[in-house]
Tab-separated table of C-alpha atoms in Angstrom:
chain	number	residue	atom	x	y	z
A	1	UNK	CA	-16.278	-34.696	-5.272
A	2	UNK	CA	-13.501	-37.360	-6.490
A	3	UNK	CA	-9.940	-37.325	-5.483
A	4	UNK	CA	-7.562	-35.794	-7.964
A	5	UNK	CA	-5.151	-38.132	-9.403
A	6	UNK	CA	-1.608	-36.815	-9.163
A	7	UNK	CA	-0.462	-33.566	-7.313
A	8	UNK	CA	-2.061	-30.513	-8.673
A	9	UNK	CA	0.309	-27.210	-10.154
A	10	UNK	CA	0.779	-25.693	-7.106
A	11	UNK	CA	1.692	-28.515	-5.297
A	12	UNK	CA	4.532	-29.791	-7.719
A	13	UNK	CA	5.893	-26.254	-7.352
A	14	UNK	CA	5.806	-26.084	-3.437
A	15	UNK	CA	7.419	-30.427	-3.803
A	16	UNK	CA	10.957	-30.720	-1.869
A	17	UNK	CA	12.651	-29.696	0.927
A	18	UNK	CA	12.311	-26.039	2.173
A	19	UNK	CA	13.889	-24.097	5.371
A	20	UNK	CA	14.158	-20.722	6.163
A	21	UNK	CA	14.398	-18.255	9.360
A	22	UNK	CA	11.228	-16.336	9.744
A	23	UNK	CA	10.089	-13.258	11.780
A	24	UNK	CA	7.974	-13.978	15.063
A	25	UNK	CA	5.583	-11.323	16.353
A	26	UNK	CA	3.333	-11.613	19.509
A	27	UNK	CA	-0.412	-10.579	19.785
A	28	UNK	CA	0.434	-7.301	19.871
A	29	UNK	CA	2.720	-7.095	16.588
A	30	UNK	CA	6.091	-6.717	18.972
A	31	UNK	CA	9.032	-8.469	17.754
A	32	UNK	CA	9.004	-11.585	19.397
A	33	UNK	CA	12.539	-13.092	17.638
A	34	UNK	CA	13.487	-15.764	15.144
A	35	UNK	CA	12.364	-19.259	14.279
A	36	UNK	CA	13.614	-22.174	12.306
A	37	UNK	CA	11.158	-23.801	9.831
A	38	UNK	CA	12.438	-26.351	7.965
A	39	UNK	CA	9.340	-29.085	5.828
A	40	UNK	CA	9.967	-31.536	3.523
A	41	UNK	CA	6.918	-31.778	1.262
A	42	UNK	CA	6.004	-34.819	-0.828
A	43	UNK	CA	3.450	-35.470	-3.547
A	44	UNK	CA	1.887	-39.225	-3.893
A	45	UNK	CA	-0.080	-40.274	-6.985
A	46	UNK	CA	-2.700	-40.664	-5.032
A	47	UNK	CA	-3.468	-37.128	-4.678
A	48	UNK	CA	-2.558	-37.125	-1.021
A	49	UNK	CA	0.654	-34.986	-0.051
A	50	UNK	CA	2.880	-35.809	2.981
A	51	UNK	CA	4.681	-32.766	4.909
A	52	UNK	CA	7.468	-33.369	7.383
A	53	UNK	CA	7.869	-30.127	9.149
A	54	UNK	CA	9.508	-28.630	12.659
A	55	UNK	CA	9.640	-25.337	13.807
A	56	UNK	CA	11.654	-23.632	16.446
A	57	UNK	CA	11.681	-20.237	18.213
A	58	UNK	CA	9.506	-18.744	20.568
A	59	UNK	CA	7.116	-21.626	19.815
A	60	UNK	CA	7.782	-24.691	19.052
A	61	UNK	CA	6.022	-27.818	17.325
A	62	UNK	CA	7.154	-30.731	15.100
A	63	UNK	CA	5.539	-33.503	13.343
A	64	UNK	CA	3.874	-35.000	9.963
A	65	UNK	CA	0.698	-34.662	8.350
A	66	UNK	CA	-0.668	-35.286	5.398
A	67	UNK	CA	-3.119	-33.491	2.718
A	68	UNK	CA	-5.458	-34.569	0.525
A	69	UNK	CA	-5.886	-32.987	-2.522
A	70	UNK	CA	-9.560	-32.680	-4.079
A	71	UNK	CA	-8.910	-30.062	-6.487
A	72	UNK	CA	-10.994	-27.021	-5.515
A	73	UNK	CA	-10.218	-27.953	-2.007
A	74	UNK	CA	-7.580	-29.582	0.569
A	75	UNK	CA	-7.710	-30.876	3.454
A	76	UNK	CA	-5.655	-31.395	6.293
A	77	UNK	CA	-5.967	-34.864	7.720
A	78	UNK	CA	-3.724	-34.773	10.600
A	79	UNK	CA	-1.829	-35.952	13.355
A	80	UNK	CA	-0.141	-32.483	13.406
A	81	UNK	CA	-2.021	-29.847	11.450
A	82	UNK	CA	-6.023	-30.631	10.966
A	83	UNK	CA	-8.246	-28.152	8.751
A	84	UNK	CA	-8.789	-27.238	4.962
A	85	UNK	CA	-6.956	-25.184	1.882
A	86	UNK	CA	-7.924	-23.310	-0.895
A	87	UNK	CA	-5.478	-22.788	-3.833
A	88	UNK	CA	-5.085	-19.021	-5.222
A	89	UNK	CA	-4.086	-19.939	-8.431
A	90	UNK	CA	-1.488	-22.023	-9.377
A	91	UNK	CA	1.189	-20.901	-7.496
A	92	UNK	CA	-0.373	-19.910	-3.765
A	93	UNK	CA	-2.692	-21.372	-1.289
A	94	UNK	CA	-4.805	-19.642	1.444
A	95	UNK	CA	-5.379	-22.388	4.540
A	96	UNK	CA	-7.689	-22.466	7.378
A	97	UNK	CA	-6.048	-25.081	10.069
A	98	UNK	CA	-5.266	-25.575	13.727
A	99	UNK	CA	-2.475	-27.178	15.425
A	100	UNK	CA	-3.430	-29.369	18.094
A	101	UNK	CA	-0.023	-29.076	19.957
A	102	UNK	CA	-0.361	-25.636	20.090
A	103	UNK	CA	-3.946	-25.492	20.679
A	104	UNK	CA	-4.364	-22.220	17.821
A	105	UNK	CA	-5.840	-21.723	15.000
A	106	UNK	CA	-4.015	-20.105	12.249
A	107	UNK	CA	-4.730	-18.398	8.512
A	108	UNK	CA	-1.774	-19.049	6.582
A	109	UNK	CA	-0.945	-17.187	3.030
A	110	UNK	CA	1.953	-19.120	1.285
A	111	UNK	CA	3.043	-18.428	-1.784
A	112	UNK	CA	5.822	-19.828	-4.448
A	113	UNK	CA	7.900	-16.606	-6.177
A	114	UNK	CA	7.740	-17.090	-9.652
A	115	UNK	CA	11.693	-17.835	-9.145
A	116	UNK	CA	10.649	-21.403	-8.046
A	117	UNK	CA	12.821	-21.044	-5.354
A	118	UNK	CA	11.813	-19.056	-2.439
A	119	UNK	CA	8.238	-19.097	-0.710
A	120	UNK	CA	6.745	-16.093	1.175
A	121	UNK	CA	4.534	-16.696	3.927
A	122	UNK	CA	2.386	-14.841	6.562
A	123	UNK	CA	0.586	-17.267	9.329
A	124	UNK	CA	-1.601	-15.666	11.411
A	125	UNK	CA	-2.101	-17.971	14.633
A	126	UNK	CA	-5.123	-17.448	16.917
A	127	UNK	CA	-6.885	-18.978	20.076
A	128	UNK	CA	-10.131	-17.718	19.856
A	129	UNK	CA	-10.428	-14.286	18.302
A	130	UNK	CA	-7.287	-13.465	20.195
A	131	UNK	CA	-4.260	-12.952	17.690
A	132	UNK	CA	-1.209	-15.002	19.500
A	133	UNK	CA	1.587	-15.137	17.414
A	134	UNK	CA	2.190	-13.928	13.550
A	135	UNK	CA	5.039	-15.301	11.595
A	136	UNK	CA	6.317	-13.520	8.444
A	137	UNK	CA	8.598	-16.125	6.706
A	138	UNK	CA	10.683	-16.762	3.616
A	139	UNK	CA	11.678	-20.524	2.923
A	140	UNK	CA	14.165	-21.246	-0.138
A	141	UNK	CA	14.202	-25.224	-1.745
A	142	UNK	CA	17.864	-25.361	-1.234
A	143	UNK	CA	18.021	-25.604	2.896
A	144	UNK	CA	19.760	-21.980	3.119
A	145	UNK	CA	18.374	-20.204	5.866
A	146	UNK	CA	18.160	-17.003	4.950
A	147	UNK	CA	17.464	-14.969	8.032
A	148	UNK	CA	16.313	-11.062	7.660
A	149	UNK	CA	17.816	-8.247	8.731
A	150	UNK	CA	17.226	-7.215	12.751
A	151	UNK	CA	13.615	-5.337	12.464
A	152	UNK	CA	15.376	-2.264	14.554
A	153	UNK	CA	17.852	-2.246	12.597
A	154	UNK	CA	16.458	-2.081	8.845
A	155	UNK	CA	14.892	0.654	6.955
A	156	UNK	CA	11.493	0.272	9.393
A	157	UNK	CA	8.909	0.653	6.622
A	158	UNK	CA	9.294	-1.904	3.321
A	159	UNK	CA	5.751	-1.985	3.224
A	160	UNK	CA	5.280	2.186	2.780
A	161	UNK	CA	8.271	3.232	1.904
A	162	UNK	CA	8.052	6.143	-0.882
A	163	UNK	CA	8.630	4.142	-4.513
A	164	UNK	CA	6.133	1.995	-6.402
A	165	UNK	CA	5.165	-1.456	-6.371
A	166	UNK	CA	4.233	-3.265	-9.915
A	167	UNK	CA	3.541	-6.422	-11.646
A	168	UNK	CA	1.094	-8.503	-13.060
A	169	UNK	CA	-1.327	-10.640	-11.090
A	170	UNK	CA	-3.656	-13.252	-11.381
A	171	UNK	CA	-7.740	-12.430	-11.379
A	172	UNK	CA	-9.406	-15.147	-9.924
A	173	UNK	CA	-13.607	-15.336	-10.255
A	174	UNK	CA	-15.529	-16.301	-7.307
A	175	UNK	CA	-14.721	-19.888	-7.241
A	176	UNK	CA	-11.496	-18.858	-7.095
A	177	UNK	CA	-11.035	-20.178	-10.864
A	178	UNK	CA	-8.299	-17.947	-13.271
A	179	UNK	CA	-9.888	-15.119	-14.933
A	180	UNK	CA	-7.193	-13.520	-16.929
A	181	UNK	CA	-4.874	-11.116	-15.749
A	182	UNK	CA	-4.479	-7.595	-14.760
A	183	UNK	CA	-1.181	-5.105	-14.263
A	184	UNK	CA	-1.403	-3.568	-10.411
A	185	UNK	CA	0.635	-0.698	-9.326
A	186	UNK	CA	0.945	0.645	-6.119
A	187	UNK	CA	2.697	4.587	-5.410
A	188	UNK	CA	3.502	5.248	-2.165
A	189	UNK	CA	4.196	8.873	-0.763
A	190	UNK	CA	6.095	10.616	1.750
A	191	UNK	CA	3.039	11.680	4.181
A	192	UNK	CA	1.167	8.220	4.094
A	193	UNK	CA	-0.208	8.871	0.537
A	194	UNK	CA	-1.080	5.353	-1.527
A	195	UNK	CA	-2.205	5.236	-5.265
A	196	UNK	CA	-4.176	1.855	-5.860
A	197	UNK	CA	-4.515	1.126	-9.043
A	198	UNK	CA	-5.185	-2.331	-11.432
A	199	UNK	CA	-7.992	-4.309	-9.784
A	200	UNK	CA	-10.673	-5.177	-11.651
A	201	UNK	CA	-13.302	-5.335	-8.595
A	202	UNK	CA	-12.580	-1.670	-8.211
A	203	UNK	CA	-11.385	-0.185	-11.563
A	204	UNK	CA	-10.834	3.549	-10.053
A	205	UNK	CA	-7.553	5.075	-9.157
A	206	UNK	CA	-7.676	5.743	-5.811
A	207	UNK	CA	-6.014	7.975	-3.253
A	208	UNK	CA	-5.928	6.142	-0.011
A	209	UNK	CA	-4.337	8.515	3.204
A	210	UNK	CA	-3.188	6.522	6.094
A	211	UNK	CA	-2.099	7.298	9.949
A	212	UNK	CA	0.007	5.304	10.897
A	213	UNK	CA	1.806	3.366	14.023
A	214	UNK	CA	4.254	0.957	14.310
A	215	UNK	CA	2.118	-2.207	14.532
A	216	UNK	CA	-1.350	-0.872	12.879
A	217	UNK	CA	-2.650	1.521	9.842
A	218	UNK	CA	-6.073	2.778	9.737
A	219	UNK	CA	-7.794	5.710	7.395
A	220	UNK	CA	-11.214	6.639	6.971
A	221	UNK	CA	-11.137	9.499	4.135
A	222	UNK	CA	-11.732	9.070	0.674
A	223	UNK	CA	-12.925	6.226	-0.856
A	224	UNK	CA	-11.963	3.649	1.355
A	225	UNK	CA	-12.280	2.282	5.002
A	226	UNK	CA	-10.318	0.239	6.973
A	227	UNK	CA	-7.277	-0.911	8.787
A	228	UNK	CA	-4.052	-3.011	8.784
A	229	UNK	CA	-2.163	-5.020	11.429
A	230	UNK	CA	1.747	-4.480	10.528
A	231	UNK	CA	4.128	-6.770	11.520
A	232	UNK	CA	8.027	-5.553	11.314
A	233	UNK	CA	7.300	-3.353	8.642
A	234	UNK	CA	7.443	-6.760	6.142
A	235	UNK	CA	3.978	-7.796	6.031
A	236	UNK	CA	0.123	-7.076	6.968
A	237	UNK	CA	-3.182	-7.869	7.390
A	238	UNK	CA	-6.477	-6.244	7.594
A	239	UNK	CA	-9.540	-5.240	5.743
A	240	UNK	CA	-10.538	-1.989	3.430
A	241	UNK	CA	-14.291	-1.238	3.033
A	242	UNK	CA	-14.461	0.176	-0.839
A	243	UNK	CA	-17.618	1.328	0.458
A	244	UNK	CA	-18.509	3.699	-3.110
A	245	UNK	CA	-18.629	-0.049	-4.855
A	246	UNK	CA	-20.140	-1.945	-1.549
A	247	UNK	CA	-17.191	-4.574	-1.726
A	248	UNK	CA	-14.289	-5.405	1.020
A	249	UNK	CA	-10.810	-6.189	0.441
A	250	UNK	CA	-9.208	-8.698	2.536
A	251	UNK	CA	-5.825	-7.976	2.259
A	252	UNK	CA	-2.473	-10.065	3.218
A	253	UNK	CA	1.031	-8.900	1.991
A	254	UNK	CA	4.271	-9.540	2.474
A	255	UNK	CA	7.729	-8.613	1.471
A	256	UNK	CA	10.869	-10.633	0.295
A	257	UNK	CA	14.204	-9.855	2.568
A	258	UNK	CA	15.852	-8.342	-0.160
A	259	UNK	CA	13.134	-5.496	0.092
A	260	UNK	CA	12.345	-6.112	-3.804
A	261	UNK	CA	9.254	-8.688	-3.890
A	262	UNK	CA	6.113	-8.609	-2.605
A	263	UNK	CA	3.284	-11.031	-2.558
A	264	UNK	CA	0.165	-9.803	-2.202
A	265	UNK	CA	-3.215	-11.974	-1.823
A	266	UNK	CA	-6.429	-9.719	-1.858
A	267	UNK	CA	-9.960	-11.350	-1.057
A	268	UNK	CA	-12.979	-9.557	-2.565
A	269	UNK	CA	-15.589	-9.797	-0.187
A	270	UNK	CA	-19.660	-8.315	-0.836
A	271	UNK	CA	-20.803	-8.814	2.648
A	272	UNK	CA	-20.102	-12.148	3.387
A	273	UNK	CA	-19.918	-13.385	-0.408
A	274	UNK	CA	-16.732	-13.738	-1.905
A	275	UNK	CA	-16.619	-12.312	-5.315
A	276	UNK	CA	-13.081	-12.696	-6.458
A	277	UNK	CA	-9.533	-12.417	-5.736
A	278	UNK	CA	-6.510	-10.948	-7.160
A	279	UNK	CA	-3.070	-12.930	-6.199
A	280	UNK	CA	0.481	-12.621	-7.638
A	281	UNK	CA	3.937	-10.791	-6.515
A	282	UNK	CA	4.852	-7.151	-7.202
A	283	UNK	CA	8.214	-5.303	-8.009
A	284	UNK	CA	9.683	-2.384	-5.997
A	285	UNK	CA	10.665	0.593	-8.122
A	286	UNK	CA	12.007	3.481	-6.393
A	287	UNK	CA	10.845	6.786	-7.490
């Protein structure tokens, strides 16, 4: 595979310097406190990208790296952050690293908002199968830190909150190349009630009943399987068995500050096959 010459889409909208104050959560999904992230991100002609970044809070780690760009695929070439990249579409990436400081591994979503100037992320950060830390963050291009609202403090459920989520997202095949488009809504009830509707790897409209704690959400009637790691009430993780259509959703979502955006990344999985992916960010409508 040859190098690509010039930084790809996604790359010349994530270009600049970013910094924001994310949400820390320990193994457990407790609120652990606040970092500081702050990366500067720059694109060569050579298809290799530099990234100065340093974060602060309860971890901490600091350093360069750089990634090279292939296309399809990036990788992560070190000192800081080894490992490899896929881009979900042109706008989002879904990495597979460790940090050697740190000694974790970590699956990080990060996406740009179509604003151009605010990224969502979730980083899940692992030794072993153990879940360490998970960091729900929001970076903006101009420096402001932009820290979110104490979790005890605000509404404690942006994620399930009774409204509707909508938008348009990106499909993407199983190479993870565009194929088209499709709107997505999401209706959420008082009572755990969700209506799923708009995928394409599962065309029904289905009512999905959840029990729910603060840091987890499970269910197991209807048409669906699964469960959720939830972390402040912003974001989550976890994986639904669609089990009438013999596919599973990886799922990994996470909401703006401003309660109003949400990006949502969902993996299409037939046993260990991906098949597909739907990626974009949604709009809260209350109801």
């Amino acid at each position: 595979m040859t190098t690509s010459r010039g930084p790809s889409v996604s790359f010349a909208a994530g270009a600049g310097n970013w910094a924001g104050g994310p949400e820390v959560y320990d193994g457990d999904g407790q609120f652990a406190g606040y970092g500081r992230d702050t990366r500067t991100v720059t694109p060569h002609g050579d298809g290799t990208v530099h990234v100065d970044v340093a974060f602060d809070g309860p971890f901490a780690f600091a350093g360069t790296y750089t990634i090279v760009d292939t296309g399809t695929r990036r990788r992560y070439a070190g000192p800081l952050n080894v490992g490899l990249a896929e881009p979900l579409g042109s706008f989002a990436v879904d990495a597979h690293n460790h940090w050697p400081q740190l000694g974790l591994t970590q699956r990080f979503l990060l996406m740009v908002l179509p604003d151009g100037q605010r990224q969502l992320s979730l980083a899940l950060l692992n030794r072993g199968e153990r879940l360490v830390w998970a960091v729900v963050g929001e970076n903006r291009k101009d420096g402001a830190v932009t820290e979110a609202m104490d979790p005890a403090a605000r509404p404690a459920d942006l994620l399930f909150r009774p409204g509707a989520w909508e938008g348009t997202v990106q499909v993407l095949d199983r190479d993870l190349q565009s194929a088209g488009e499709v709107s997505m809504t999401e209706t959420y009830e008082q009572g755990g009630v969700v209506g799923l509707s708009g995928s394409p790897f599962d065309e029904r409209t289905l009512a999905v009943h959840w029990e729910r704690d603060p840091t987890s959400a499970w269910t197991g009637a209807g048409p669906v399987a699964g469960s959720l790691s939830l972390f402040g009430g912003r974001a989550l993780a976890g994986s639904l068995l669609h089990h009438e259509v013999e596919l599973r959703c990886w799922r990994r979502e996470v909401v703006a500050t401003d309660g109003l955006t949400k990006a949502v990344a969902h993996l299409w999985f037939r046993g260990g096959e991906r098949v597909g992916a739907t990626v974009g960010s949604l709009e809260f409508r209350c109801r």
